Coordinates of C-alpha atoms in Angstrom, one line a residue:
M1 CA 0.0 0.0 0.0
T2 CA 2.8 2.4 -0.8
G3 CA 1.9 5.9 -1.8
K4 CA -1.2 6.2 0.3
L5 CA -1.3 8.6 3.2
V6 CA -2.0 6.6 6.4
D7 CA -4.2 8.3 8.9
A8 CA -2.8 9.1 12.3
L9 CA -5.0 9.1 15.5
I10 CA -3.7 11.0 18.5
V11 CA -5.3 9.7 21.7
E12 CA -4.6 12.4 24.3
D13 CA -6.7 14.1 27.0
N14 CA -4.6 17.3 27.1
D15 CA -5.5 19.7 24.3
I16 CA -2.2 21.5 24.6
D17 CA -0.2 18.2 24.1
T18 CA -2.5 17.3 21.1
E19 CA -1.8 20.7 19.5
A20 CA 1.9 20.3 20.2
V21 CA 1.9 17.0 18.2
K22 CA -0.1 18.5 15.3
R23 CA 2.3 21.5 15.3
A24 CA 5.3 19.2 15.2
F25 CA 3.7 17.3 12.3
R26 CA 3.2 20.5 10.4
R27 CA 6.8 21.7 11.0
A28 CA 8.0 18.3 9.7
D29 CA 5.7 18.4 6.6
F30 CA 3.9 15.2 7.9
A31 CA 1.0 15.5 5.5
N32 CA -0.9 12.5 6.7
P33 CA -4.5 13.0 7.8
T34 CA -4.6 13.5 11.6
H35 CA -7.5 12.9 14.0
S36 CA -7.7 13.2 17.7
A37 CA -9.6 11.6 20.6
G38 CA -9.7 12.8 24.2
D39 CA -9.5 9.3 25.7
G40 CA -9.7 5.6 24.9
E41 CA -13.5 5.4 24.8
E42 CA -13.6 8.1 22.2
A43 CA -10.8 6.5 20.2
L44 CA -12.6 3.2 20.1
E45 CA -15.8 5.0 18.8
M46 CA -13.7 6.6 16.1
L47 CA -11.9 3.4 15.1
R48 CA -15.2 1.3 15.1
G49 CA -17.4 4.0 13.6
S50 CA -19.9 3.7 16.5
H51 CA -22.1 6.3 18.3
G52 CA -22.7 8.3 15.2
R53 CA -19.0 8.7 14.4
P54 CA -17.6 7.9 10.9
K55 CA -15.2 5.0 11.0
L56 CA -11.5 5.9 10.5
P57 CA -9.8 4.3 7.5
Q58 CA -7.4 1.5 8.2
P59 CA -4.6 1.0 8.6
C60 CA -4.2 3.8 11.1
V61 CA -1.1 4.8 13.2
I62 CA -2.2 5.5 16.8
L63 CA -0.3 7.8 19.1
L64 CA -1.4 6.8 22.6
D65 CA -1.1 8.5 25.9
I66 CA -1.2 6.3 29.1
N67 CA -2.9 8.5 31.7
M68 CA -6.4 9.6 30.6
P69 CA -9.8 9.7 32.1
R70 CA -12.6 7.1 31.4
M71 CA -10.3 4.7 29.5
D72 CA -6.5 4.9 29.9
G73 CA -4.0 4.0 27.2
I74 CA -3.1 0.6 28.5
T75 CA -6.8 -0.4 28.7
L76 CA -7.3 0.8 25.2
L77 CA -4.3 -1.1 24.1
D78 CA -5.8 -4.3 25.7
E79 CA -9.1 -3.6 23.8
L80 CA -7.3 -3.2 20.5
R81 CA -5.2 -6.4 20.9
R82 CA -8.4 -8.4 21.8
D83 CA -10.3 -7.2 18.7
D84 CA -9.6 -9.1 15.5
E85 CA -10.1 -6.0 13.4
F86 CA -7.6 -3.9 15.4
K87 CA -5.2 -6.4 17.0
Q88 CA -2.4 -5.5 14.6
S89 CA -2.9 -1.8 15.0
I90 CA 0.3 0.2 14.8
V91 CA 0.6 1.9 18.2
F92 CA 3.2 4.3 19.5
M93 CA 3.0 5.4 23.1
L94 CA 3.5 9.1 23.6
T95 CA 3.4 9.8 27.4
T96 CA 5.0 11.5 30.3
S97 CA 5.4 8.2 32.1
G98 CA 8.9 7.0 32.4
Y99 CA 7.9 4.1 34.7
E100 CA 9.5 0.8 33.7
S101 CA 6.3 -1.0 34.5
D102 CA 4.4 1.2 31.9
R103 CA 7.0 0.6 29.3
K104 CA 7.0 -3.2 29.9
S105 CA 3.2 -3.3 29.9
A106 CA 3.1 -1.4 26.6
Y107 CA 5.8 -3.5 24.9
D108 CA 4.1 -6.7 26.2
K109 CA 1.1 -5.6 24.1
N110 CA 3.3 -5.1 21.0
V111 CA 3.6 -1.4 20.7
A112 CA 5.8 -0.1 17.8
G113 CA 7.6 2.4 20.1
Y114 CA 7.5 4.2 23.4
F115 CA 8.3 7.9 23.4
L116 CA 8.3 10.4 26.2
K117 CA 6.5 13.7 25.4
E118 CA 9.7 15.5 25.9
N119 CA 11.1 13.6 22.9
L120 CA 8.3 14.5 20.6
G121 CA 10.7 15.5 17.8
A122 CA 12.2 12.0 17.9
L123 CA 8.7 10.5 17.4
V124 CA 8.0 12.7 14.4
E125 CA 11.4 11.9 12.9
T126 CA 10.5 8.2 13.3
L127 CA 6.9 8.4 12.0
K128 CA 7.5 10.5 8.9
P129 CA 9.7 7.9 7.0
Y130 CA 7.9 5.0 8.6
C131 CA 4.5 6.2 7.2
K132 CA 6.0 7.3 3.9
G133 CA 8.1 4.2 3.0
N134 CA 6.4 1.4 4.8
E135 CA 4.3 -1.3 2.9
F136 CA 1.0 -1.4 4.8
P137 CA -1.6 -4.1 4.2
A138 CA -4.6 -3.1 2.1

């Protein structure tokens, strides 16, 4: 599926952090369509196209915070990995949590990467060529 812009979903409860990610994408000329959800429940609604929301196109790269209200990032990751449609979702953690237990829990659920928010530039530098040159399934 080379040449197609893969959608990115930012799952983050802090609007300032969400805007920082979008700003970093613009500065890096990351032209992929970008969507945002305020917590795990809203992200699931967007991914599944439920509760009146249009379904996001797949594949979709998900940038996931850990600490959020209603449904946190690790719980959302559990939900995605149990769902046949989303179990292979491409998830990068973007969080303030430097706890080893959080890193281990995320990698146990097959995340593609774990980035601290203070290293947002490194995440963008990783995502841009990954999304541009990667062969995604149709």
